[in-house]
CSV table of C-alpha atoms (C1' of nucleotides) in Angstrom, one decimal:
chain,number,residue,atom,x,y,z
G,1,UNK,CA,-12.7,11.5,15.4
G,2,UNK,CA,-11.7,8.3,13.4
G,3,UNK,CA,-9.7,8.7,10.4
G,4,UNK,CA,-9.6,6.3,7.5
G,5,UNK,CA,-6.7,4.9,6.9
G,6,UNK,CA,-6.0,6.1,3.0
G,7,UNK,CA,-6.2,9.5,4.5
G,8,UNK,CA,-3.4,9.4,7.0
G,9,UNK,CA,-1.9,8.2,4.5
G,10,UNK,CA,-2.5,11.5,1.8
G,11,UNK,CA,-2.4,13.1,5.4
G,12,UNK,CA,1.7,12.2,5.9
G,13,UNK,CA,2.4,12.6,2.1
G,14,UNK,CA,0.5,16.5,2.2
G,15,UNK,CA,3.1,17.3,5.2
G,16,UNK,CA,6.0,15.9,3.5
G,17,UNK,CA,5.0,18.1,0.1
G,18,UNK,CA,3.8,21.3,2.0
G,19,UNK,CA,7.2,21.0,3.9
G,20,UNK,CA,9.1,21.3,0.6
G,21,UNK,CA,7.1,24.2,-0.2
G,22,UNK,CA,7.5,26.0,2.9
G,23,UNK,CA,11.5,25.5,2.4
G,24,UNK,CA,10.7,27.0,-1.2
G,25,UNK,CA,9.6,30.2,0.8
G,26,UNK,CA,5.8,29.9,-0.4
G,27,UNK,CA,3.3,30.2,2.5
G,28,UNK,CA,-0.2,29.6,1.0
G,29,UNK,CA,-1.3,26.5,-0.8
G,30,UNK,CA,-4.3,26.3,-3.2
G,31,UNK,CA,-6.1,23.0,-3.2
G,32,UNK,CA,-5.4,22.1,-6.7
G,33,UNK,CA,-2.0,22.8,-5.6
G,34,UNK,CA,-1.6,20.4,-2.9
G,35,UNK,CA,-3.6,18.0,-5.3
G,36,UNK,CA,-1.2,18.2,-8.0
G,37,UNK,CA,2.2,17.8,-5.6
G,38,UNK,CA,0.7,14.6,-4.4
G,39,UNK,CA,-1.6,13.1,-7.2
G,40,UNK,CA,-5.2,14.2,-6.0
G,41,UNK,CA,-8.2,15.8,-7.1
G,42,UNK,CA,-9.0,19.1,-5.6
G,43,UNK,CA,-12.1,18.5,-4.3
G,44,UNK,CA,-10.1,15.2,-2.6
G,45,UNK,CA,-7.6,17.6,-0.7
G,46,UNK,CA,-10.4,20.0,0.1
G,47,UNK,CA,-12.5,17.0,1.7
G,48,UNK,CA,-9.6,16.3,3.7
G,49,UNK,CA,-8.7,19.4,5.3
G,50,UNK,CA,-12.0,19.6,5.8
G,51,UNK,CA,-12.1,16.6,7.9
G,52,UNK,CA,-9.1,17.3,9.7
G,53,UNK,CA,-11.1,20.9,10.3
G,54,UNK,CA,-8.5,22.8,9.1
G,55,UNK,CA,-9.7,25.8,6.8
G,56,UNK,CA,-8.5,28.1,4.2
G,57,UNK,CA,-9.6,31.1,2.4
G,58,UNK,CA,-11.3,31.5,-1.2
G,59,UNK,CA,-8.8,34.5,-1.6
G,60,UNK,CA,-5.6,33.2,-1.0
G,61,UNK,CA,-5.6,29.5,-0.1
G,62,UNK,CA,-4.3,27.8,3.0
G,63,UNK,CA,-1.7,28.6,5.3
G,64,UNK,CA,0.9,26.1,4.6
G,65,UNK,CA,2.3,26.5,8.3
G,66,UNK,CA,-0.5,26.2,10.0
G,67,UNK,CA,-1.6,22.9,8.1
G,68,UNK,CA,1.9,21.1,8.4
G,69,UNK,CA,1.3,21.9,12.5
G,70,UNK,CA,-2.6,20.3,12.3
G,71,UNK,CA,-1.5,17.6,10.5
G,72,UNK,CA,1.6,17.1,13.3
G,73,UNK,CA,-0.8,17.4,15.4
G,74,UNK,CA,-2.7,14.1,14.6
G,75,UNK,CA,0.0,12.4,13.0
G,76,UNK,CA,2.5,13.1,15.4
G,77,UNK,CA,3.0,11.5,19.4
G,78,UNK,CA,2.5,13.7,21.9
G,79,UNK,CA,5.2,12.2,23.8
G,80,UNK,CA,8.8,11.2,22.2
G,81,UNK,CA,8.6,7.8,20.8
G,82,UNK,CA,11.2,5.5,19.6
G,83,UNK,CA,11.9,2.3,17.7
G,84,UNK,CA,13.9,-0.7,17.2
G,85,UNK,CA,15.0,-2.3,14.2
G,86,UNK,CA,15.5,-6.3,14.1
G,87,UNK,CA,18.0,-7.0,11.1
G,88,UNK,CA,21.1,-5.8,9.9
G,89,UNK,CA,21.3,-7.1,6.3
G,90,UNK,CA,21.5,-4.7,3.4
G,91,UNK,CA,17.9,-3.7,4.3
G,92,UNK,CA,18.2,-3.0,7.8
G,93,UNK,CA,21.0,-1.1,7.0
G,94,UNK,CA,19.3,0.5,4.5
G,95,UNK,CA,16.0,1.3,6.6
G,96,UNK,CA,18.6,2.6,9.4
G,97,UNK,CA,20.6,5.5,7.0
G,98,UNK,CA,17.3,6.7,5.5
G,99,UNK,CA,15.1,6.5,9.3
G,100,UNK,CA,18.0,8.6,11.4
G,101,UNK,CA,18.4,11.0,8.1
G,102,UNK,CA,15.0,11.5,7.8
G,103,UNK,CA,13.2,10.7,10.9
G,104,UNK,CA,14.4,12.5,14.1
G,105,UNK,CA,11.3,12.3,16.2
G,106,UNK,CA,11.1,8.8,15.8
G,107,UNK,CA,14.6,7.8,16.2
G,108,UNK,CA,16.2,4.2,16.2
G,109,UNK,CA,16.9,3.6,19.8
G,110,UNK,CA,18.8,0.1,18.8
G,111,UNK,CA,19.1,-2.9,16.7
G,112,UNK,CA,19.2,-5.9,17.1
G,113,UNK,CA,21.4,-9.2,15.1
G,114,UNK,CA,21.9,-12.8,15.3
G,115,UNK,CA,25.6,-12.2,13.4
G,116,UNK,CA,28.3,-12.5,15.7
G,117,UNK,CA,30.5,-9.9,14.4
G,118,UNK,CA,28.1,-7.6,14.3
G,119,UNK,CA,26.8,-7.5,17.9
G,120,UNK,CA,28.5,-5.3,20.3
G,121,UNK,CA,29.3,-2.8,17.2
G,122,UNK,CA,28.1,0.6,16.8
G,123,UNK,CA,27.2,0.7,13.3
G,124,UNK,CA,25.6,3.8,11.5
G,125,UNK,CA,25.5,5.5,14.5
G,126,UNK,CA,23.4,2.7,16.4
G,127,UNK,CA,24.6,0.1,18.9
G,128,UNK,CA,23.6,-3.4,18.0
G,129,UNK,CA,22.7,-6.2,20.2
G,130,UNK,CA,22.0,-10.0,19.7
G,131,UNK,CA,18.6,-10.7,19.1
G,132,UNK,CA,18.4,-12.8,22.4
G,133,UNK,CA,18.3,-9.1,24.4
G,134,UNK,CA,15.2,-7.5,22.8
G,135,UNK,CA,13.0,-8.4,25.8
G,136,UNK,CA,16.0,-6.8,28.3
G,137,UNK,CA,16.7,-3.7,25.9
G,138,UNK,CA,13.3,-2.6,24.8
G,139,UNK,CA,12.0,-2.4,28.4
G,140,UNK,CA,14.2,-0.3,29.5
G,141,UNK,CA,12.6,2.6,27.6
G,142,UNK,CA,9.2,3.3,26.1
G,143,UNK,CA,9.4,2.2,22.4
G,144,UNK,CA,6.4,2.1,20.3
G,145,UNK,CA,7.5,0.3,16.9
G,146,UNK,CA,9.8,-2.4,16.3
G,147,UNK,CA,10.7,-2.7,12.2
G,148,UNK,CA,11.4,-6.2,11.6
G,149,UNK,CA,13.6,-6.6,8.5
G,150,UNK,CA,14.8,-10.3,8.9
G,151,UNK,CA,14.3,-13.2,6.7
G,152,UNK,CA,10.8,-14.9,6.4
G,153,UNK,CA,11.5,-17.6,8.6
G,154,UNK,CA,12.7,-15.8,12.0
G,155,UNK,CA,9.3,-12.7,11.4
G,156,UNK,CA,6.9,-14.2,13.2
G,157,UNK,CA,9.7,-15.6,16.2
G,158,UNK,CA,11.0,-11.7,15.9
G,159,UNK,CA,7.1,-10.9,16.5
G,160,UNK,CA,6.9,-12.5,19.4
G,161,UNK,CA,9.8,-11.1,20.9
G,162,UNK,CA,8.9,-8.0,20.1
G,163,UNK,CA,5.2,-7.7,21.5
G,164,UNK,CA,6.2,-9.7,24.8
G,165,UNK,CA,8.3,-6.9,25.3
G,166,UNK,CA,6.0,-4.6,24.9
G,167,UNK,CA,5.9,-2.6,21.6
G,168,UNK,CA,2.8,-1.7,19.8
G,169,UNK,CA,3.5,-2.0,16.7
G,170,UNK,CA,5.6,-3.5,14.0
G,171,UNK,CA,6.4,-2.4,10.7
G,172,UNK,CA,7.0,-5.5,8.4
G,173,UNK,CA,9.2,-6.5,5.7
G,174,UNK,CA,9.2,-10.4,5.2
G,175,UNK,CA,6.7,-11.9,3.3
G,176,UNK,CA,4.6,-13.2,6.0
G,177,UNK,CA,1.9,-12.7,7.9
G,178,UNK,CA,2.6,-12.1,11.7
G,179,UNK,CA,0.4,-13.3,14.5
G,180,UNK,CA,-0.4,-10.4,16.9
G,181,UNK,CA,-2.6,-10.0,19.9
G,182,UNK,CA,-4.9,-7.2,19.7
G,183,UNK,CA,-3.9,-3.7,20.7
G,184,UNK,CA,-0.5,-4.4,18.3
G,185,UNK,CA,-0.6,-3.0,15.1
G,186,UNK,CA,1.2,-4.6,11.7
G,187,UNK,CA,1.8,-2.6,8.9
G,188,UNK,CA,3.1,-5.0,5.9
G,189,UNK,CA,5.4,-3.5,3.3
G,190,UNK,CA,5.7,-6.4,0.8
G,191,UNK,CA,7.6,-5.6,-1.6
G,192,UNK,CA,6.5,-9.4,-3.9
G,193,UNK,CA,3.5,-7.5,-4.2
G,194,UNK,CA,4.5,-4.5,-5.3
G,195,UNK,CA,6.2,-5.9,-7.6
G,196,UNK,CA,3.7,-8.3,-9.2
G,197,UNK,CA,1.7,-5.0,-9.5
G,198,UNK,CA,3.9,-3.0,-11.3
G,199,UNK,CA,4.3,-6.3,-13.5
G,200,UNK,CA,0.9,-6.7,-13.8
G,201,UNK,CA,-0.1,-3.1,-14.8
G,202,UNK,CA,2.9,-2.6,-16.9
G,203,UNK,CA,1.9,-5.2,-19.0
G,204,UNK,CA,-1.9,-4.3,-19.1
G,205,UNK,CA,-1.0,-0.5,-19.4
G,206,UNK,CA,0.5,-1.0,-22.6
G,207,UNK,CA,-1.6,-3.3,-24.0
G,208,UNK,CA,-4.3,-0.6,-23.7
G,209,UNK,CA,-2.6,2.1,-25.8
G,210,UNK,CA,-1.7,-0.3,-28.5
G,211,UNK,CA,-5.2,-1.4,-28.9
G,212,UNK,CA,-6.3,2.1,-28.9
G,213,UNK,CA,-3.7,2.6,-31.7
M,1,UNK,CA,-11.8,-8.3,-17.8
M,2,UNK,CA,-10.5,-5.9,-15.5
M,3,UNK,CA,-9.0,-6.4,-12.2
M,4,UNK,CA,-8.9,-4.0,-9.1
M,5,UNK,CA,-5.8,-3.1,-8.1
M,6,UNK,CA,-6.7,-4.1,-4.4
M,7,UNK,CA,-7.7,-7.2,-6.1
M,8,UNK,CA,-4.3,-7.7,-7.9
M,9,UNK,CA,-2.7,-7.5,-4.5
M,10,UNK,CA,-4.8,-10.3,-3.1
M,11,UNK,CA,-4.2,-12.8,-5.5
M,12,UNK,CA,-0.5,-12.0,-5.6
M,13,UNK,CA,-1.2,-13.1,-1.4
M,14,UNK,CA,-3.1,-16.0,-2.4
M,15,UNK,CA,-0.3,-17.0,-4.8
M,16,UNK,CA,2.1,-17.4,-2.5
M,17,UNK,CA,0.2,-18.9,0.7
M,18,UNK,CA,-0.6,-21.3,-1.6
M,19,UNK,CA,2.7,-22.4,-3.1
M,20,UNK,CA,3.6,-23.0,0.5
M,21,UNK,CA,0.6,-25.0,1.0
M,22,UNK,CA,1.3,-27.2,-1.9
M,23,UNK,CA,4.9,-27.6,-0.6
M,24,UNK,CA,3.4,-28.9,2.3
M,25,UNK,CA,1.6,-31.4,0.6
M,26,UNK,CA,-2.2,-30.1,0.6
M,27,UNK,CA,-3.4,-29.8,-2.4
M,28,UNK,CA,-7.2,-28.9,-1.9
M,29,UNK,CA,-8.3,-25.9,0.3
M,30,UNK,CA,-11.4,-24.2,1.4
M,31,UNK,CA,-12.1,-20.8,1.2
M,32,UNK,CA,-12.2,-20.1,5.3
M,33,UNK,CA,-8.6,-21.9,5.1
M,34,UNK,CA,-7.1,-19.3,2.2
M,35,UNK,CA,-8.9,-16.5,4.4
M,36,UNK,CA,-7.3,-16.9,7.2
M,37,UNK,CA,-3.8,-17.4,5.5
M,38,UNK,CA,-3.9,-14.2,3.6
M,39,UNK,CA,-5.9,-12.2,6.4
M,40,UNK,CA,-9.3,-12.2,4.2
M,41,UNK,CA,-13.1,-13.3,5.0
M,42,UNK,CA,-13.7,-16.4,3.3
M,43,UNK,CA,-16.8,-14.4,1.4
M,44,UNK,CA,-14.1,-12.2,-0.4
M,45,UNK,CA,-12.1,-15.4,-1.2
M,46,UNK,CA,-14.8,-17.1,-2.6
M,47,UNK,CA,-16.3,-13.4,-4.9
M,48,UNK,CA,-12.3,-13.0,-5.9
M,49,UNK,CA,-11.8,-16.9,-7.1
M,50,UNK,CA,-15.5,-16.3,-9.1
M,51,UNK,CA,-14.3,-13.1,-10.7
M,52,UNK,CA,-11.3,-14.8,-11.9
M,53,UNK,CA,-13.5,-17.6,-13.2
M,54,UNK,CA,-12.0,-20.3,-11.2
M,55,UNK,CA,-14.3,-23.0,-9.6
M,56,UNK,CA,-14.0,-25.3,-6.9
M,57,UNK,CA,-16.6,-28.0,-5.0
M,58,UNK,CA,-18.7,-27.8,-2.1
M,59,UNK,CA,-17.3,-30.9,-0.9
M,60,UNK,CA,-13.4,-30.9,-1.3
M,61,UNK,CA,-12.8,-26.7,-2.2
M,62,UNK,CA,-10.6,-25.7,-4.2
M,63,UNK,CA,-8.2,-27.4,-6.1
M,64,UNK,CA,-4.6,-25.7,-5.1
M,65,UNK,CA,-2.3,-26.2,-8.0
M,66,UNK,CA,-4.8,-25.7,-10.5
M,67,UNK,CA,-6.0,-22.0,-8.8
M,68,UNK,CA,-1.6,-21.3,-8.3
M,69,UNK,CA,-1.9,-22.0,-12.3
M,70,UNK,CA,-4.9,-19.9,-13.1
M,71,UNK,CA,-3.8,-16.6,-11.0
M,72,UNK,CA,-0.2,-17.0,-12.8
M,73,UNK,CA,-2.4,-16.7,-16.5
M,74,UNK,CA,-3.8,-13.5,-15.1
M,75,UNK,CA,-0.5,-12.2,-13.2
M,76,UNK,CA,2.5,-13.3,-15.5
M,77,UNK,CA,3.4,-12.6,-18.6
M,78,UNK,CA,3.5,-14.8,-21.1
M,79,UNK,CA,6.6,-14.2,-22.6
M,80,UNK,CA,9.9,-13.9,-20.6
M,81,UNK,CA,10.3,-9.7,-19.3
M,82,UNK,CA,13.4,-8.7,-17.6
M,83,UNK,CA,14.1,-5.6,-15.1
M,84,UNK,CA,16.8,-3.6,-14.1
M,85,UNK,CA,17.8,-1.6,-10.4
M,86,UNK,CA,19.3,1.8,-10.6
M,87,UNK,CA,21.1,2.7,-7.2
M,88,UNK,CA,22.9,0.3,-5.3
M,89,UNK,CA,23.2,1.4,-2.2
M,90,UNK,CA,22.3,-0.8,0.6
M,91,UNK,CA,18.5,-0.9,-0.2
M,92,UNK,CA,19.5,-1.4,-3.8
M,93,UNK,CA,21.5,-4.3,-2.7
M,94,UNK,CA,18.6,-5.5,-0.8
M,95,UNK,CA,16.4,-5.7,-3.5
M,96,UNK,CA,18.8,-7.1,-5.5
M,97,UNK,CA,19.5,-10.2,-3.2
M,98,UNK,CA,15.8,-10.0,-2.2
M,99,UNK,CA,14.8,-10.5,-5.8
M,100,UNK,CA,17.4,-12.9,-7.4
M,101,UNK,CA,16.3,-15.0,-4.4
M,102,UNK,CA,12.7,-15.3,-4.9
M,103,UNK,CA,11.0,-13.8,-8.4
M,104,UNK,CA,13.5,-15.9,-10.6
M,105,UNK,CA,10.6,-15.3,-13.2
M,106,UNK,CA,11.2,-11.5,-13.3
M,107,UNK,CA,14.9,-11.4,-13.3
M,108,UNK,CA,17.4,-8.3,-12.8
M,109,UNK,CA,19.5,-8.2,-15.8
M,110,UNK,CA,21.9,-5.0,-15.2
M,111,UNK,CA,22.4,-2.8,-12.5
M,112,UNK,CA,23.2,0.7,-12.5
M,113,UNK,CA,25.5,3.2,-10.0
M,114,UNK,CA,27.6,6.3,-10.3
M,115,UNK,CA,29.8,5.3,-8.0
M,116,UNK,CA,33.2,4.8,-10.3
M,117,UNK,CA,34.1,1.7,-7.5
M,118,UNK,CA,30.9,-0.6,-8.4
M,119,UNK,CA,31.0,0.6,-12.3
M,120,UNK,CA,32.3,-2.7,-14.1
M,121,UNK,CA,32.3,-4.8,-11.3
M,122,UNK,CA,29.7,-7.7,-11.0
M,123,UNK,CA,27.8,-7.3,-7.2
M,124,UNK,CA,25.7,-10.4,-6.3
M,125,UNK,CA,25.8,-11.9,-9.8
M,126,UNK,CA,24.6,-8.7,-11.7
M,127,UNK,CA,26.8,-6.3,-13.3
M,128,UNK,CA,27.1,-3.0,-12.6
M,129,UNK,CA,27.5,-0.1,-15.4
M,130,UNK,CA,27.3,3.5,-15.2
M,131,UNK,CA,23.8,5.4,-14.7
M,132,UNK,CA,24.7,7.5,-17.8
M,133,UNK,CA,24.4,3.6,-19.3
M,134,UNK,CA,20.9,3.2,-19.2
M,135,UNK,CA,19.6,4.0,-23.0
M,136,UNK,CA,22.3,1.8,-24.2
M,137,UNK,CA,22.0,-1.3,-22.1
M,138,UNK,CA,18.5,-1.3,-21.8
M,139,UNK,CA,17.7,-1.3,-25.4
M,140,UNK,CA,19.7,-4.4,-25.9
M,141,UNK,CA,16.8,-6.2,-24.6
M,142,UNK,CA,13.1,-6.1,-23.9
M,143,UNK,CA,13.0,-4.6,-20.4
M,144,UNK,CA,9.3,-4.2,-18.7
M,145,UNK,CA,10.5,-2.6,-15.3
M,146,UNK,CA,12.7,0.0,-13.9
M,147,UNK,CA,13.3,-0.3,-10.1
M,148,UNK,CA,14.3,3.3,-8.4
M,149,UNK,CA,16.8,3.1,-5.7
M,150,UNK,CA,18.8,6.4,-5.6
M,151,UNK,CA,17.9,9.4,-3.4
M,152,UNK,CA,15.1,11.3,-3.6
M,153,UNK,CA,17.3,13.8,-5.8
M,154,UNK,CA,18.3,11.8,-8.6
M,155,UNK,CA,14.8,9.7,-8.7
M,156,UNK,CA,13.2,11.6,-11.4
M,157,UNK,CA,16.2,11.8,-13.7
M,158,UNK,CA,16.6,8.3,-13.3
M,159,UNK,CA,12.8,8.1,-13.9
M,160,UNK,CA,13.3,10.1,-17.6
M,161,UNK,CA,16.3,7.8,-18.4
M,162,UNK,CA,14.4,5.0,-18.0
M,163,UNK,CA,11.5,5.9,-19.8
M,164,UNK,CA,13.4,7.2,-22.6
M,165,UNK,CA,15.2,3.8,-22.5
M,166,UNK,CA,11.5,2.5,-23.2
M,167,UNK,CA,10.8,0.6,-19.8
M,168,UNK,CA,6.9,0.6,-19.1
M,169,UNK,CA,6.9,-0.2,-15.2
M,170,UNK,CA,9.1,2.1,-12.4
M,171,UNK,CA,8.8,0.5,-8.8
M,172,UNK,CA,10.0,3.4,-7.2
M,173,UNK,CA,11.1,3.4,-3.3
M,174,UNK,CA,12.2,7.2,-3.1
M,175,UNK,CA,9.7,9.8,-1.6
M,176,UNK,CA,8.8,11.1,-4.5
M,177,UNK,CA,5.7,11.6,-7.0
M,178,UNK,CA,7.3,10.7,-10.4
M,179,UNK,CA,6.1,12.7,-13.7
M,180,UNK,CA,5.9,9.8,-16.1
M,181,UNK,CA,3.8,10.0,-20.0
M,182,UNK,CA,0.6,8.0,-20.0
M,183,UNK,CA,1.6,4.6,-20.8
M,184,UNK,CA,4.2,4.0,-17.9
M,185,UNK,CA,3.3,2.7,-14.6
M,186,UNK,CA,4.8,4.0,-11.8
M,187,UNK,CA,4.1,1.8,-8.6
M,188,UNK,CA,5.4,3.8,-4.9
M,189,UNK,CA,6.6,2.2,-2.2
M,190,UNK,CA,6.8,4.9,0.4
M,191,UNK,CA,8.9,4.0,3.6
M,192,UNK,CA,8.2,7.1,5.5
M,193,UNK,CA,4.3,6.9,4.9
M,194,UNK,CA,4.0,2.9,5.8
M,195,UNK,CA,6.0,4.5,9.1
M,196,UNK,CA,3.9,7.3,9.8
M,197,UNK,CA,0.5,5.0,9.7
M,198,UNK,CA,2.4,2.3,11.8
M,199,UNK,CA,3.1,5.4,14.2
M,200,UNK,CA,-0.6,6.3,14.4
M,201,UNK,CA,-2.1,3.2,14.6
M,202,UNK,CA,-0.1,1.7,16.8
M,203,UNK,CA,-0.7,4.9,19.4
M,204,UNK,CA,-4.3,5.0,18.6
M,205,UNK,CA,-5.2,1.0,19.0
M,206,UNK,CA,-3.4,1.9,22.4
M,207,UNK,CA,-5.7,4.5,23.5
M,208,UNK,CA,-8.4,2.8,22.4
M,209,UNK,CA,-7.2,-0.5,24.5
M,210,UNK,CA,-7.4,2.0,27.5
M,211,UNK,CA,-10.6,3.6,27.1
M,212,UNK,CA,-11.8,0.0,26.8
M,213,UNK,CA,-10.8,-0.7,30.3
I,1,DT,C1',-24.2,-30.7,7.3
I,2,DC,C1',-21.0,-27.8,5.4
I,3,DA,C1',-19.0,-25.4,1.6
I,4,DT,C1',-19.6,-23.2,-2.9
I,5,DG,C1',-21.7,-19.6,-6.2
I,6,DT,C1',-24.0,-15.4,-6.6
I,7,DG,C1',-27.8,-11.8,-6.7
I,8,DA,C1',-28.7,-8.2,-3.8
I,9,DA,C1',-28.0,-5.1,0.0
I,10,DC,C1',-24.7,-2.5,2.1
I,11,DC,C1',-21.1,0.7,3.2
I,12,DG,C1',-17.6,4.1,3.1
I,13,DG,C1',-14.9,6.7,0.5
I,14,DT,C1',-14.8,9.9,-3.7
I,15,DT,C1',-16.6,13.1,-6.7
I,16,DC,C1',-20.1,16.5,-8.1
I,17,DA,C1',-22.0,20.7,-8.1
I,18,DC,C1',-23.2,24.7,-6.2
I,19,DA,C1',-23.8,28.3,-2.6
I,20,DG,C1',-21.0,31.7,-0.3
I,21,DC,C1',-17.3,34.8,-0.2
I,22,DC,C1',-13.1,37.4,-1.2
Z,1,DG,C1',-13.5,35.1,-11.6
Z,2,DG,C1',-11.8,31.7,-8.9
Z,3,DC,C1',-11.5,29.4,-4.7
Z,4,DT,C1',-13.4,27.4,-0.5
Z,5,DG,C1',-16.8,24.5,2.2
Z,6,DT,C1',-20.2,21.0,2.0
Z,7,DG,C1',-24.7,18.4,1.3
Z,8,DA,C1',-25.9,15.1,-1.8
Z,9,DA,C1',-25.2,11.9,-5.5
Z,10,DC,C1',-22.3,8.4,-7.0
Z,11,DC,C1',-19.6,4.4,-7.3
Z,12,DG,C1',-17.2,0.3,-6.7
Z,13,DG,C1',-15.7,-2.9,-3.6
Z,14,DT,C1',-17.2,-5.8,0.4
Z,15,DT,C1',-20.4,-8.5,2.9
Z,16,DC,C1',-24.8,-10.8,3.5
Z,17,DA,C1',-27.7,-14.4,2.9
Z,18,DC,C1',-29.6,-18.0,0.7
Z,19,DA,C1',-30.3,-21.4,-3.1
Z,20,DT,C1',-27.7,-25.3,-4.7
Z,21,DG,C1',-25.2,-29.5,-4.5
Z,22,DA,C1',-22.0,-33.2,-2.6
DNA sequence: TCATGTGAACCGGTTCACAGCC
DNA sequence: GGCTGTGAACCGGTTCACATGA
């Protein structure tokens, strides 16, 4: 079965919601429950568990449980996987506190640096090495995802590195797009954008409610 | 006229693949050429550049500095707006060196921590007041967005402060779904989900790679 | 010949609406 | 009554395909 990708992404944010709610002590979910947690219709959430074949009861809802492990089982490896993270500026940094916090079963194996006095270091719990070692460092264990958080220039020279050593996919954060072979996925989180949307509808948002007044 | 949001994100792309392109002289493109800069067919160029009204020729394209000007009419505001960051952490810091860097059109004008060390003090050329500062600084001037970078805990406090404070945008980077009044856009960016899909893709463009073979 | 402009066809995801069931 | 499961209708964005023009 081939799933679109808007729905693994309601997919991840359901688990992260349902999770909450099991920690709350509730074990049954209604659909307009779930909708409301994550900003979706009812009949949207319904569609989805349906997809995913995952099904409830008129009476009392869905098993919260039960749907976190469904949706770990398609979201989730079957194997352990890990990543490597290229950049240690404030972002890196930042994406390398939040992914160990948050993250465990997809853990930050190492990271990599072109700064001097930073390679060698162990630094938020993860060694770092100089950028020159990816190729020698990532094949000595299986890792699926290498996060590239280095200035615009050095992405697609990062990329490179990256996929000739064998990982199969990148998550990235400079403004650019990468040049992959097939079989290596890019997920872009451009944050320009994002922001010349927020901008954009900011703006146009509240020109609608003062013509409406 | 109203624009998609998938659209919004496009020409935001095209914006900036084409600022590079006139700083590398060029200053007429085709539509095959934008395409394959932003990742686009050149049939969705072309229906995007009509719905925005902008023209070019069969023989020479489009006309780059003229389309860079007619997508900033449509994505900038006419008057000056301003934005502040709540939460600098090391993401927060990021975004503020990120953003001073390259959107000097949308500039950060305070910042905002609880930590009594960065209170007063003036990090990367912004200055830093206390969280509970928000109503008072923000009022001083027209601000259109509030960027959220504090743990998921304290993002929808921040979120009400903000509003209250009268800022009509939130870019908000912690996992979680804001409660805003009509009026106010909030725009996520979701680390954890842009992970999850690079973790699924990435395994599942394998397996198909396999099967192939 | 090759690219633009665009009506029309297409497509896939979303929403509706209702039968079935507790 | 209220919720689930789901076929069918709907909808809006994408792609096609071709007329037009340099």
């Amino acid at each position: 079965m081939s799933i679109p990708v808007r729905m693994v992404e309601r997919l991840s944010g359901y688990r992260r919601h349902l999770r909450r709610w099991l920690a709350e002590g509730r074990d049954r979910i209604y659909s307009h429950q779930l909708g409301s947690l994550v900003g979706a219709t009812p009949a949207q959430v319904r569609r989805d568990l349906m997809t995913i074949g995952f099904t409830g009861s008129p009476a009392r809802g869905y098993d919260v449980g039960g749907l976190v492990g469904k949706i770990g089982t398609l979201l989730d490896a079957p194997e352990r996987n890990s990543m490597v993270l290229v950049g240690l500026g404030y972002l890196g940094r930042a994406l390398l506190k939040y992914l160990t916090g948050t993250h465990p079963e997809l853990p930050i194996v190492a990271a990599f640096d072109i700064a001097p006095q930073k390679i060698g270091r162990i630094i938020d719990g993860c060694r770092c090495y100089a950028s020159s070692e990816i190729q020698s460092v990532v094949r000595q264990e299986p890792v699926l995802i290498g996060i590239i958080a280095v200035p615009a220039e050095a992405a697609q020279e990062v990329a490179d590195l990256l996929v000739r050593a064998g990982v199969r996919g990148l998550l990235n954060f400079s403004p650019t797009r990468l040049q992959v072979p097939p079989g290596v996925h890019v997920e872009d989180v451009d944050i320009s954008i994002s922001l010349e949307k927020v901008a954009f509808f900011a703006r146009s948002k509240n020109r609608r409610l003062e013509t409406q007044a």
